[in-house]
Coordinates of C-alpha atoms in Angstrom, one line a residue:
Chain A
M1 CA -27.1 -52.9 22.2
N2 CA -24.6 -55.9 23.8
K3 CA -22.9 -57.3 20.7
T4 CA -21.7 -60.5 20.7
V5 CA -17.9 -61.3 20.6
N6 CA -17.1 -62.6 17.3
Q7 CA -13.5 -62.7 16.1
K8 CA -14.5 -63.9 12.5
A9 CA -16.0 -60.6 11.8
W10 CA -12.6 -59.6 11.2
F11 CA -13.0 -61.1 7.9
L12 CA -16.0 -59.1 6.8
V13 CA -13.7 -56.0 7.6
L14 CA -11.2 -57.4 5.9
P15 CA -11.6 -55.8 2.5
V16 CA -12.2 -52.1 4.0
L17 CA -9.1 -52.8 5.6
I18 CA -7.0 -53.7 2.5
L19 CA -8.6 -50.7 0.3
V20 CA -8.4 -48.2 2.9
G21 CA -4.9 -49.2 3.9
F22 CA -3.7 -48.9 0.2
S23 CA -5.2 -45.6 -0.2
A24 CA -4.6 -43.9 3.4
V25 CA -1.5 -46.0 4.8
I26 CA 0.8 -46.2 1.7
P27 CA 0.4 -42.6 1.0
L28 CA 0.9 -41.7 4.7
M29 CA 4.3 -43.7 4.8
T30 CA 5.4 -41.9 1.8
V31 CA 4.9 -38.6 3.6
V32 CA 6.8 -39.8 6.8
N33 CA 9.3 -41.0 4.7
Y34 CA 9.9 -37.6 2.6
S35 CA 9.7 -35.7 6.0
V36 CA 12.6 -37.1 7.3
Q37 CA 15.1 -36.9 4.1
D38 CA 16.6 -34.5 1.9
T39 CA 17.2 -34.4 -1.8
F40 CA 19.9 -33.0 -3.9
G41 CA 17.7 -34.1 -7.0
N42 CA 17.9 -37.3 -9.1
N43 CA 16.4 -39.1 -6.7
V44 CA 19.2 -39.3 -4.1
F45 CA 17.8 -38.7 -0.6
F46 CA 19.9 -38.5 2.6
W47 CA 18.8 -38.6 6.0
A48 CA 17.7 -35.3 7.5
G49 CA 16.1 -36.3 10.4
L50 CA 13.9 -33.8 12.3
D51 CA 15.2 -30.5 10.4
W52 CA 12.0 -30.4 8.2
F53 CA 10.0 -30.2 11.1
R54 CA 12.1 -27.8 13.2
D55 CA 12.1 -25.7 10.0
M56 CA 8.5 -25.7 9.6
L57 CA 8.0 -25.2 13.2
E58 CA 10.2 -22.1 12.9
S59 CA 8.7 -21.1 9.4
E60 CA 6.5 -17.8 9.7
R61 CA 5.0 -18.9 6.5
M62 CA 3.3 -21.8 8.2
W63 CA 2.4 -19.9 11.3
N64 CA 0.7 -17.4 9.3
A65 CA -1.0 -20.0 7.5
L66 CA -2.2 -21.7 10.1
G67 CA -3.3 -18.2 11.7
R68 CA -5.6 -17.3 8.9
Q69 CA -6.9 -20.8 9.1
L70 CA -7.9 -20.4 12.6
V71 CA -9.3 -17.2 12.1
F72 CA -11.4 -18.2 9.0
S73 CA -12.5 -21.3 10.7
G74 CA -13.5 -19.0 14.0
I75 CA -15.2 -16.4 12.0
I76 CA -17.3 -19.0 9.8
L77 CA -18.3 -20.9 13.0
A78 CA -19.4 -17.8 14.9
I79 CA -21.6 -16.9 12.1
E80 CA -23.0 -20.3 10.6
V81 CA -24.2 -21.9 14.3
P82 CA -26.3 -19.3 15.2
L83 CA -27.7 -18.5 12.1
G84 CA -28.1 -22.4 11.5
I85 CA -29.9 -22.8 14.9
F86 CA -32.2 -19.6 14.2
V87 CA -33.0 -20.5 10.9
A88 CA -33.8 -24.3 12.0
L89 CA -36.1 -22.7 14.5
N90 CA -38.4 -20.6 11.9
M91 CA -38.6 -23.8 9.5
P92 CA -41.8 -25.3 8.9
K93 CA -42.7 -27.9 11.2
K94 CA -44.2 -30.4 8.8
G95 CA -46.1 -30.6 5.4
F96 CA -45.3 -29.2 2.1
W97 CA -43.7 -26.4 2.9
A98 CA -41.2 -28.3 5.2
S99 CA -40.3 -30.6 2.3
F100 CA -39.9 -27.5 0.2
C101 CA -37.4 -25.4 2.6
L102 CA -35.5 -29.0 2.9
V103 CA -35.0 -29.2 -0.8
L104 CA -33.9 -25.6 -1.1
M105 CA -31.7 -25.4 1.7
S106 CA -29.9 -28.9 0.7
L107 CA -29.3 -27.6 -2.8
P108 CA -26.0 -25.5 -1.8
L109 CA -24.8 -28.3 -0.2
L110 CA -24.8 -31.1 -3.2
I111 CA -23.1 -28.2 -5.3
P112 CA -19.8 -29.3 -6.6
W113 CA -17.2 -27.1 -4.6
N114 CA -15.4 -25.4 -7.6
V115 CA -18.7 -24.6 -8.9
V116 CA -19.6 -22.9 -5.4
G117 CA -16.5 -21.0 -6.4
T118 CA -17.3 -20.5 -9.9
I119 CA -20.6 -19.0 -8.8
W120 CA -19.4 -16.4 -6.2
Q121 CA -16.3 -15.4 -8.7
I122 CA -19.2 -14.7 -11.5
F123 CA -21.6 -13.2 -8.8
G124 CA -19.0 -10.7 -6.9
R125 CA -17.6 -9.3 -10.1
V126 CA -18.4 -5.6 -10.6
D127 CA -18.9 -5.8 -14.1
I128 CA -21.2 -9.1 -14.3
G129 CA -22.0 -10.0 -11.2
L130 CA -25.2 -9.0 -9.4
L131 CA -23.5 -8.7 -5.9
G132 CA -20.4 -6.7 -7.2
Y133 CA -22.6 -5.1 -9.5
T134 CA -25.1 -3.8 -6.8
L135 CA -22.8 -2.9 -4.7
A136 CA -20.5 -0.7 -7.0
K137 CA -23.9 1.0 -8.0
L138 CA -24.2 1.8 -4.0
G139 CA -21.1 3.2 -4.2
V140 CA -19.2 0.7 -2.2
N141 CA -15.7 0.4 -3.4
Y142 CA -15.6 -3.5 -3.7
N143 CA -13.3 -5.6 -5.5
Y144 CA -12.4 -9.1 -4.4
T145 CA -9.2 -9.8 -6.3
Q146 CA -7.4 -6.5 -5.1
N147 CA -8.8 -5.8 -1.8
V148 CA -7.9 -7.9 1.3
I149 CA -11.1 -7.1 3.4
D150 CA -13.1 -7.8 0.4
A151 CA -11.4 -11.2 -0.7
W152 CA -12.3 -12.1 3.1
A153 CA -15.7 -11.2 3.2
T154 CA -16.5 -12.8 -0.1
V155 CA -14.7 -16.1 0.8
I156 CA -16.4 -15.9 4.3
V157 CA -20.3 -15.2 2.9
M158 CA -19.4 -17.9 0.4
D159 CA -18.9 -20.4 3.4
V160 CA -21.9 -19.2 4.9
W161 CA -24.0 -19.6 1.9
H162 CA -22.7 -22.8 1.4
W163 CA -23.0 -24.6 4.5
T164 CA -25.2 -23.1 7.1
S165 CA -27.7 -25.3 5.7
L166 CA -26.2 -27.9 7.3
V167 CA -26.1 -26.5 10.4
A168 CA -29.7 -25.5 10.4
L169 CA -30.5 -29.2 9.0
L170 CA -28.8 -30.7 11.6
A171 CA -30.3 -28.6 14.2
Y172 CA -33.6 -29.1 12.6
A173 CA -33.1 -32.9 13.1
G174 CA -32.7 -32.4 16.6
L175 CA -35.8 -29.9 17.1
Q176 CA -37.8 -32.7 15.3
S177 CA -37.0 -35.3 18.1
I178 CA -38.6 -33.2 20.7
P179 CA -42.1 -34.7 21.6
D180 CA -44.9 -32.3 21.9
A181 CA -45.3 -32.9 25.4
Y182 CA -42.1 -30.9 26.0
Y183 CA -43.8 -27.9 24.5
Q184 CA -47.0 -28.4 26.4
A185 CA -45.4 -28.6 29.7
A186 CA -43.4 -25.2 29.0
K187 CA -47.0 -23.7 28.1
I188 CA -48.4 -24.5 31.2
D189 CA -45.5 -23.3 33.0
Q190 CA -45.8 -20.1 31.1
A191 CA -42.3 -20.6 30.1
S192 CA -41.2 -17.8 27.8
R193 CA -39.8 -18.0 24.3
W194 CA -36.1 -17.6 25.4
K195 CA -37.0 -20.3 28.4
V196 CA -38.4 -22.9 26.0
F197 CA -35.2 -22.3 24.1
R198 CA -32.6 -22.2 26.7
F199 CA -34.1 -25.0 28.7
I200 CA -36.0 -27.5 26.2
E201 CA -34.6 -26.9 22.8
L202 CA -31.1 -26.2 23.2
P203 CA -30.1 -29.2 25.5
K204 CA -32.4 -31.7 23.1
M205 CA -30.3 -30.1 20.2
A206 CA -26.7 -30.3 22.2
G207 CA -25.7 -33.9 20.5
V208 CA -26.4 -32.9 16.9
L209 CA -25.4 -29.3 17.4
M210 CA -22.0 -30.6 18.7
I211 CA -21.8 -32.9 15.6
A212 CA -22.5 -29.8 13.3
I213 CA -19.9 -27.6 14.9
L214 CA -16.9 -30.6 14.5
L215 CA -18.0 -31.1 11.3
R216 CA -18.1 -27.5 10.0
F217 CA -14.7 -27.1 11.8
M218 CA -12.9 -29.9 10.3
D219 CA -14.2 -29.0 6.9
S220 CA -13.4 -25.5 7.0
F221 CA -10.2 -26.6 8.3
M222 CA -9.3 -28.1 5.3
I223 CA -11.0 -25.8 2.7
Y224 CA -9.1 -25.7 -0.3
T225 CA -11.0 -25.7 -3.5
E226 CA -13.6 -22.6 -2.9
P227 CA -11.4 -20.2 -1.9
F228 CA -8.8 -21.4 -4.7
V229 CA -11.2 -20.8 -7.6
V230 CA -12.5 -17.6 -6.0
T231 CA -9.0 -15.6 -4.9
G232 CA -6.5 -18.4 -5.7
G233 CA -5.4 -17.7 -2.4
G234 CA -4.9 -13.9 -2.8
P235 CA -4.6 -10.9 -3.1
G236 CA -0.7 -11.8 -1.8
N237 CA -1.2 -14.3 0.9
A238 CA -4.3 -12.7 2.1
T239 CA -6.7 -15.9 1.8
T240 CA -4.0 -18.6 1.4
F241 CA -5.4 -21.0 4.1
L242 CA -3.4 -24.3 5.2
S243 CA -4.6 -26.6 2.4
I244 CA -4.1 -23.8 -0.1
D245 CA -0.8 -23.2 1.0
L246 CA 0.5 -27.1 1.4
V247 CA -0.7 -27.9 -2.3
K248 CA 1.4 -24.7 -3.4
M249 CA 4.4 -25.9 -1.7
A250 CA 4.0 -29.8 -2.6
L251 CA 2.9 -29.7 -6.2
G252 CA 3.6 -26.0 -7.2
Q253 CA 7.1 -25.7 -5.6
F254 CA 7.5 -29.4 -5.0
D255 CA 9.7 -28.9 -1.9
L256 CA 8.8 -32.5 -0.7
G257 CA 10.3 -32.3 2.7
P258 CA 8.8 -29.4 4.3
A259 CA 5.6 -30.1 2.6
A260 CA 5.7 -33.5 4.2
A261 CA 6.5 -32.2 7.5
F262 CA 3.8 -30.1 7.2
S263 CA 1.6 -32.6 6.0
L264 CA 2.3 -34.5 9.2
M265 CA 1.8 -31.6 11.7
Y266 CA -1.3 -30.9 9.8
F267 CA -2.6 -34.6 9.8
L268 CA -2.1 -34.8 13.8
V269 CA -4.3 -31.7 14.3
I270 CA -7.1 -33.5 12.4
L271 CA -6.1 -36.7 14.3
L272 CA -6.8 -34.7 17.7
I273 CA -10.3 -33.2 16.5
S274 CA -11.3 -36.6 15.0
W275 CA -10.8 -37.9 18.4
V276 CA -12.8 -35.3 19.9
F277 CA -15.7 -36.2 17.4
Y278 CA -15.5 -39.7 18.1
T279 CA -15.6 -39.4 21.7
V280 CA -18.7 -37.2 21.1
M281 CA -20.4 -39.5 18.7
T282 CA -20.2 -42.6 20.9
N283 CA -21.6 -40.6 24.0
L284 CA -24.3 -39.6 21.8
D285 CA -24.9 -43.4 20.9
K286 CA -24.9 -44.4 24.4
R287 CA -27.1 -41.6 25.8
D288 CA -29.6 -42.8 22.9
G289 CA -29.2 -46.3 24.1
V290 CA -28.9 -47.7 21.0
Chain B
M1 CA -53.4 -17.5 30.7
T2 CA -56.3 -19.9 30.2
D3 CA -54.2 -22.8 30.9
A4 CA -53.2 -21.4 34.2
T5 CA -56.6 -20.7 35.4
S6 CA -58.0 -24.0 34.3
A7 CA -55.1 -25.7 36.2
P8 CA -57.0 -27.4 39.0
G9 CA -58.7 -29.9 36.9
A10 CA -55.9 -31.5 35.9
A11 CA -57.2 -33.6 33.4
S12 CA -58.7 -30.7 31.2
I13 CA -55.0 -29.3 31.0
P14 CA -54.1 -31.6 27.6
G15 CA -57.0 -30.8 26.0
D16 CA -56.6 -27.3 26.4
V17 CA -53.4 -27.3 25.1
S18 CA -54.2 -29.2 21.9
A19 CA -56.8 -27.1 21.2
A20 CA -54.5 -24.3 21.1
E21 CA -52.1 -25.7 19.0
P22 CA -53.9 -26.3 15.6
R23 CA -55.1 -22.5 16.0
A24 CA -51.6 -21.4 16.4
R25 CA -50.3 -24.1 13.2
S26 CA -53.0 -22.5 11.1
R27 CA -52.0 -18.9 11.8
R28 CA -48.5 -20.0 10.9
R29 CA -49.6 -21.0 7.4
F30 CA -51.7 -18.0 6.1
R31 CA -50.8 -15.2 7.6
P32 CA -46.9 -13.9 7.0
N33 CA -45.4 -13.9 10.3
G34 CA -41.9 -13.9 11.6
S35 CA -40.9 -17.5 10.6
V36 CA -42.1 -16.8 7.1
I37 CA -40.1 -13.8 6.5
V38 CA -36.8 -15.2 7.9
M39 CA -36.9 -18.2 5.8
A40 CA -38.1 -16.3 2.7
L41 CA -35.0 -14.3 3.2
Y42 CA -32.8 -17.0 3.8
L43 CA -34.0 -18.8 0.7
L44 CA -33.8 -15.7 -1.5
F45 CA -30.2 -15.5 0.0
L46 CA -29.4 -19.4 -1.3
M47 CA -31.0 -19.2 -4.4
L48 CA -29.9 -15.5 -5.9
P49 CA -26.2 -16.7 -6.7
I50 CA -27.9 -19.9 -8.2
Y51 CA -30.1 -18.1 -9.9
W52 CA -27.7 -15.5 -11.3
L53 CA -25.6 -18.8 -12.8
L54 CA -28.5 -20.1 -14.4
N55 CA -29.4 -16.6 -15.8
M56 CA -25.8 -16.0 -17.2
S57 CA -26.0 -19.5 -18.7
L58 CA -28.9 -18.4 -21.0
K59 CA -27.3 -15.3 -22.1
T60 CA -24.7 -15.1 -25.0
N61 CA -21.1 -13.7 -23.8
A62 CA -21.7 -10.5 -25.9
E63 CA -24.9 -9.9 -23.8
I64 CA -22.8 -10.7 -21.0
L65 CA -20.1 -8.5 -21.2
S66 CA -22.3 -5.7 -23.1
G67 CA -24.3 -4.7 -20.2
F68 CA -26.1 -5.6 -16.8
S69 CA -29.6 -7.6 -17.0
M70 CA -31.5 -9.3 -14.4
W71 CA -32.8 -11.8 -16.6
P72 CA -31.6 -12.9 -20.3
R73 CA -32.9 -10.2 -23.3
N74 CA -32.0 -12.7 -25.9
L75 CA -32.6 -16.2 -24.5
T76 CA -30.4 -18.7 -25.7
L77 CA -29.1 -22.0 -25.4
A78 CA -26.3 -21.9 -27.4
N79 CA -23.7 -22.1 -24.3
Y80 CA -25.4 -25.8 -23.6
E81 CA -25.1 -26.4 -27.1
K82 CA -21.4 -26.1 -27.3
I83 CA -20.8 -28.4 -24.1
L84 CA -22.8 -30.9 -25.3
T85 CA -21.1 -30.9 -28.6
D86 CA -17.5 -30.4 -28.0
P87 CA -15.9 -33.4 -26.7
S88 CA -13.5 -31.6 -24.8
W89 CA -16.5 -30.3 -22.6
Y90 CA -18.9 -33.3 -22.5
M91 CA -16.1 -35.9 -22.5
G92 CA -15.4 -33.9 -18.8
Y93 CA -19.1 -35.3 -17.9
V94 CA -18.2 -38.4 -18.8
N95 CA -14.9 -39.2 -17.0
S96 CA -16.5 -37.7 -13.9
I97 CA -19.8 -40.1 -14.4
I98 CA -17.5 -43.2 -14.9
Y99 CA -15.1 -42.5 -11.7
V100 CA -17.8 -41.5 -9.4
T101 CA -20.0 -44.7 -10.3
M102 CA -16.9 -46.8 -10.0
N103 CA -16.3 -45.1 -6.7
T104 CA -20.0 -45.8 -5.5
A105 CA -19.9 -49.3 -6.3
I106 CA -16.6 -50.0 -5.1
S107 CA -17.0 -48.2 -1.5
I108 CA -20.7 -49.7 -1.2
A109 CA -19.7 -53.4 -2.1
V110 CA -17.0 -53.5 0.7
A111 CA -18.6 -51.0 3.3
L112 CA -21.7 -53.5 3.5
P113 CA -20.3 -56.3 5.3
A114 CA -18.1 -54.2 7.2
A115 CA -20.8 -51.9 8.6
Y116 CA -22.6 -55.2 9.7
A117 CA -19.6 -56.3 11.3
F118 CA -19.5 -53.2 13.1
S119 CA -23.2 -53.0 13.9
R120 CA -23.6 -56.9 15.0
Y121 CA -20.3 -57.9 16.6
S122 CA -17.6 -57.0 19.0
F123 CA -14.1 -58.3 18.1
M124 CA -10.5 -57.6 18.8
G125 CA -9.7 -53.7 17.9
D126 CA -13.1 -53.1 16.5
K127 CA -13.4 -49.4 18.4
H128 CA -9.9 -48.4 17.1
L129 CA -10.6 -49.5 13.4
F130 CA -14.3 -47.7 13.5
F131 CA -12.0 -44.6 14.9
W132 CA -9.2 -45.0 12.4
L133 CA -11.9 -44.9 9.5
L134 CA -13.2 -41.8 10.8
T135 CA -10.0 -40.2 10.7
N136 CA -9.4 -40.9 7.0
R137 CA -13.2 -39.3 6.5
M138 CA -11.6 -36.4 8.0
A139 CA -8.1 -36.4 6.1
P140 CA -7.3 -33.3 4.1
P141 CA -7.2 -34.3 0.6
A142 CA -4.1 -31.5 0.4
V143 CA -1.8 -34.1 2.7
F144 CA -2.8 -36.8 0.1
A145 CA -2.5 -35.2 -3.2
L146 CA 0.9 -35.5 -3.7
P147 CA 1.5 -39.1 -2.4
F148 CA -1.4 -40.3 -4.6
F149 CA 0.4 -38.7 -7.5
Q150 CA 3.4 -40.9 -7.0
L151 CA 1.8 -43.9 -6.0
Y152 CA -0.7 -44.0 -8.8
S153 CA 2.1 -42.8 -11.2
S154 CA 4.5 -45.5 -10.1
V155 CA 1.7 -48.4 -10.9
G156 CA 0.7 -47.2 -14.1
L157 CA -2.6 -45.9 -12.9
F158 CA -2.3 -42.0 -13.5
D159 CA -4.9 -40.5 -15.7
T160 CA -7.2 -43.5 -15.5
H161 CA -10.6 -43.7 -14.0
I162 CA -10.0 -46.3 -11.5
A163 CA -7.0 -44.3 -10.1
V164 CA -9.6 -41.7 -9.1
A165 CA -12.0 -43.9 -8.0
L166 CA -9.5 -45.6 -5.6
A167 CA -8.2 -42.3 -4.4
H168 CA -11.6 -41.2 -3.6
T169 CA -12.4 -44.3 -1.7
L170 CA -10.1 -42.8 1.1
F171 CA -12.8 -40.8 2.5
N172 CA -16.1 -42.6 0.7
V173 CA -15.5 -45.9 2.2
P174 CA -15.4 -44.5 5.9
L175 CA -18.4 -42.5 5.1
A176 CA -20.5 -45.7 3.7
V177 CA -19.5 -47.6 6.5
W178 CA -20.5 -45.3 9.1
I179 CA -23.7 -44.2 7.4
L180 CA -24.5 -47.7 6.8
E181 CA -23.7 -48.9 10.7
G182 CA -26.2 -46.1 11.7
F183 CA -29.0 -47.4 9.6
M184 CA -28.3 -51.2 10.3
R185 CA -28.3 -50.5 14.2
G186 CA -31.8 -50.0 13.8
V187 CA -32.6 -53.5 12.6
P188 CA -33.5 -55.5 15.4
R189 CA -31.1 -58.3 16.0
E190 CA -34.0 -61.0 16.4
I191 CA -34.0 -60.8 12.7
D192 CA -30.6 -62.1 12.2
E193 CA -31.1 -64.9 14.8
T194 CA -34.3 -66.1 13.0
A195 CA -33.0 -66.1 9.9
Y196 CA -30.2 -68.4 10.7
I197 CA -32.6 -70.9 13.0
D198 CA -34.5 -70.9 9.7
G199 CA -31.3 -72.3 8.2
Y200 CA -30.2 -69.5 6.2
S201 CA -26.4 -69.3 5.5
F202 CA -24.9 -66.0 6.0
P203 CA -24.7 -64.9 2.6
K204 CA -28.0 -65.4 1.6
F205 CA -29.6 -64.2 4.4
F206 CA -27.5 -61.0 3.7
V207 CA -28.5 -60.4 0.3
K208 CA -32.3 -62.1 0.4
I209 CA -33.5 -60.6 4.0
F210 CA -31.2 -58.0 5.7
M211 CA -30.4 -56.0 2.4
P212 CA -33.8 -55.3 1.4
L213 CA -34.6 -54.1 5.4
I214 CA -31.8 -51.4 5.0
A215 CA -32.4 -50.8 1.4
S216 CA -33.1 -46.8 2.4
G217 CA -29.9 -46.9 4.0
I218 CA -27.6 -48.2 0.8
G219 CA -29.5 -45.7 -1.1
V220 CA -28.5 -43.1 1.0
A221 CA -25.0 -44.4 1.4
A222 CA -24.8 -44.6 -2.5
F223 CA -26.0 -41.1 -2.8
F224 CA -23.4 -39.9 -0.6
C225 CA -20.6 -41.3 -1.7
F226 CA -21.6 -40.5 -5.3
M227 CA -22.0 -36.7 -4.0
F228 CA -19.0 -36.4 -2.4
S229 CA -16.8 -37.8 -5.2
W230 CA -18.7 -35.8 -7.8
V231 CA -17.8 -32.5 -5.5
E232 CA -14.1 -33.1 -4.9
L233 CA -12.0 -31.5 -7.7
L234 CA -8.2 -31.4 -5.6
L235 CA -7.6 -35.3 -5.8
S236 CA -9.2 -35.7 -9.3
R237 CA -7.4 -32.6 -10.8
T238 CA -4.0 -34.0 -9.3
L239 CA -4.6 -37.7 -10.7
T240 CA -5.5 -36.5 -14.4
S241 CA -4.2 -35.1 -17.2
V242 CA -6.0 -35.8 -20.4
D243 CA -8.0 -39.0 -20.7
A244 CA -9.6 -39.3 -17.6
K245 CA -9.9 -35.5 -16.8
P246 CA -13.1 -34.7 -14.8
I247 CA -15.5 -32.0 -15.4
A248 CA -14.6 -29.5 -12.5
A249 CA -10.9 -29.9 -13.8
T250 CA -12.1 -28.9 -17.3
M251 CA -13.8 -25.8 -15.9
T252 CA -10.8 -24.5 -13.7
R253 CA -8.7 -24.8 -16.3
T254 CA -10.8 -22.7 -18.9
V255 CA -10.7 -20.3 -15.9
S256 CA -7.1 -20.1 -15.9
A257 CA -7.1 -19.3 -19.9
S258 CA -7.4 -15.9 -21.1
G259 CA -10.6 -15.0 -23.0
L260 CA -13.2 -16.1 -20.8
D261 CA -16.2 -17.4 -22.3
W262 CA -18.4 -16.7 -19.0
G263 CA -21.7 -18.1 -20.5
V264 CA -20.1 -21.4 -21.6
L265 CA -18.6 -21.4 -18.0
A266 CA -21.8 -20.6 -16.2
A267 CA -23.7 -23.6 -18.3
A268 CA -21.2 -25.9 -17.5
G269 CA -21.5 -24.9 -13.7
V270 CA -25.5 -25.5 -14.1
L271 CA -25.0 -28.8 -15.6
T272 CA -22.9 -29.8 -12.7
I273 CA -25.4 -29.0 -10.2
L274 CA -28.0 -31.1 -12.2
P275 CA -27.7 -34.7 -10.6
G276 CA -27.7 -33.3 -7.3
A277 CA -31.0 -31.3 -8.1
L278 CA -32.7 -34.4 -9.8
V279 CA -32.5 -36.7 -6.4
I280 CA -32.7 -34.1 -4.0
W281 CA -36.5 -34.9 -3.7
F282 CA -35.9 -38.3 -2.7
V283 CA -33.0 -37.8 0.0
R284 CA -34.6 -34.4 1.6
N285 CA -35.3 -36.4 4.5
Y286 CA -31.6 -37.8 4.9
I287 CA -29.5 -35.2 4.2
A288 CA -29.0 -34.2 7.9
K289 CA -28.2 -38.0 8.7
G290 CA -25.9 -38.4 5.6
F291 CA -23.6 -35.7 6.7
A292 CA -24.0 -36.7 10.2
L293 CA -22.4 -39.9 9.0
G294 CA -26.0 -41.7 10.1
R295 CA -25.8 -40.6 13.9
V296 CA -29.1 -38.4 13.7

């Protein structure tokens, strides 16, 4: 769409600018301020330069948290994206059952994140939870509060449970946009199921799928509430992801300097991914020619 | 096979194919095939944990701890009764609903004109601004928890509903702008121009003509603002202590205390799912669009 140039449009954007400026820029400046200063208490601060950044870059704690975070995000993407596509391909195309599936699949997406944690905390308990009880009956020594592997498995299954539907719904929306003529043409060519998927469905889904992957990466990269409720970051530090570690540092130990430096680096990563996301979105808009 | 043999008569092909189509569809509906089994298994996987929560919420604490059963033996609503009569519980819901509603109203009100500007005009820095909004939607709440705490404490808003409502605008305003922009670009510009020729002023045009046209978009944006504010825990917990404590925080604090009442906790969880579950039917076709920031 060729838009008209109109500088007065700024006035329409102004309220948003002020509001988001207030709730984003001011806090971010506070963070920047803390990241370059040190204190001996009593609100006396002095200039520390880039020391905190250097400290954080050398800190094993941050690298470990980052490592765990990347492993976590990698695993859930590797599970959720193929599973989501698979589910989308099997969804009914129209009619009552399509709506029925849509509604049930959307349900986990709309549950408050701490309740998601609570649900799995209960579900996985060996004494009162269906999952934990069944596993114990089957003779599996399962305990997500003690065993690192079990804790990871629980957190990952929880995330798959929570968010696979999002990937599926987006992929489904992509599939819905394919005209019947494409499938008819494939039928005439006697294309196999795999070829239909590879050369018709996958290219048509590519755009929305990219959105889904970026959204999932981004949201899993900032995950806090669900693992916090289920495992509290434990056992030990086994499920302490970036956000959990950051909150521990900033609000728990009140290490303002390191936490602020940590925050800024965290934010830069997010900024980078946002840029990729934005580029994908605008390219998608252009391709659709809207 | 039949398609291939009848291929020489090109005109007959579409007829053949579409005749085969309803047969395939009716088979899918009436005979359990692979798709049905896959969907049934997936939905079972999604529903089991939720069922378990519901199951526990209908048991007494004694029954939960004494033995294992797939459904409540002595069906009881005592857990719900406790929540709905104890102020320390039900005020959590009231607080949550207050700040969520405030947040939704603020977000939509400021996002509407901005989304219109982004969808209709190009102006200096529009692309940068649009990107900057996106980064705020993506900003990790953990980064903002401490500065928000200090900011709202210093202006005396700590532990008020408006503080949480304003804090949540950080990600909800960008979300609303993006979603609304996605809907607005679908409205042809000719409508705007015709209205101006007919002598409508901008505010009158916007309220009388444009807003009804994108009513479903506003509904979807409002729903997603409501939802994202409702599900967020970290910021709302950090910014409140007593007077504005949200239900989510009430629940986590019960967890950390000793002597857990699992039944009540489960009932509280079920009640937080309700608002989403109630409206889910109306937004079912927009869920993907809303999560994808209006871009599907």
